[in-house]
Amino acid sequence: MPDIETDNRATWTAYGTHQLARGIELPELDRWAWDIPAAGPGIEVLGDVTGLRVLDLGSGLGRHAAFLAALGARVTAVDSSPTQHQRAADRYAGTPGLRLLCADAVDHLRDADPYDLVYSVSGVPFVDPRRLLPALANGLRPGGRFVFTALHTNSRGDGPSSQVVPRPETLRLPGTAQDHLVHMWVLAPRLWEDLLVEHGLILDSVTAIDAPQPDNAASYRLYAARRPQRVPSRWLLYTSPSPRDTR
Ligand SMILES: C[S@@+](CC[C@H](N)C(=O)[O-])C[C@H]1O[C@@H](n2cnc3c(N)ncnc32)[C@H](O)[C@@H]1O
């Protein structure tokens, strides 16, 4: 894992430690939310998940993963922070259909059997997309879907970058005025589309999810992409042996 992402893991571990110490029991999700409750679409974006092999990337407390497991999906919830993983294990260990893993999502995708669906509620922007997206080549089956939310505009009103570079953002520890630094890839939708296409995926839709309060500029984008059933011929060209090799 590169240094900048190792720093992110340390920050999320401090966040998880803080939440474990607070001991506040958040309620179960009564309705699926993509980042901002009651804003934007819900679980219907994922379609029928019964029986699907699903990965929750950057699962945190694990409430979304548990929600899908209760609907009959076979869910793996992966989080690289030991304390974020601990929060999920304290709450959901032994839940039928749910496997909780503490691992880097990229390492996991490289090794795992391919998933039918990889989704993420705001875990993706903490991982270098040039490291993550190649790992999906192994981790997502042909026809499988990759659905994720990503920060688009922060609450101060800073919009997305037009280059594939991370930038500092603040992460406030709940119930305090303490801000921690995280590095996030906050990219313009056009950049996300280029990256997804570059890695053999098709982008089906991008949906805006805006904070409902007029004084809060926070806005996310929900990206729904998929791996084609068949590998396009231009990809085959790259992997075909050259004429010299076949002599
Ligand atoms: C914004 S939180 C989202 C948590 C959860 N999805 C939710 O909606 O409550 C981002 C999570 O991604 C995790 N994360 C960041 N980088 C990761 C990586 N490389 N592999 C796995 N998890 C990662 C963090 O530890 C953190 O728990």
PDB file of C-alpha atoms in Angstrom, residues 11 13 27 39 44 55 63 68 80 119 164 227 229 238:
ATOM      1  CA  THR A  11      -6.541   8.219  10.197  1.00  0.00           C
ATOM      2  CA  THR A  13      -7.951   3.706  12.617  1.00  0.00           C
ATOM      3  CA  PRO A  27     -29.428   2.306  14.684  1.00  0.00           C
ATOM      4  CA  ALA A  39     -31.241  12.128  -0.656  1.00  0.00           C
ATOM      5  CA  GLU A  44     -33.079  -0.155  -6.134  1.00  0.00           C
ATOM      6  CA  LEU A  55     -18.111  -7.152  -1.973  1.00  0.00           C
ATOM      7  CA  ARG A  63     -24.484  -1.613   8.249  1.00  0.00           C
ATOM      8  CA  LEU A  68     -27.687  -6.796   1.906  1.00  0.00           C
ATOM      9  CA  SER A  80      -8.321  -1.980   5.879  1.00  0.00           C
ATOM     10  CA  TYR A 119     -20.143  -1.689  -4.290  1.00  0.00           C
ATOM     11  CA  VAL A 164      -6.010  12.108 -11.139  1.00  0.00           C
ATOM     12  CA  ARG A 227     -17.728  -5.208 -16.888  1.00  0.00           C
ATOM     13  CA  GLN A 229     -20.013  -9.873 -20.811  1.00  0.00           C
ATOM     14  CA  TYR A 238      -3.446  -6.434 -26.811  1.00  0.00           C
TER      15      TYR A 238
END
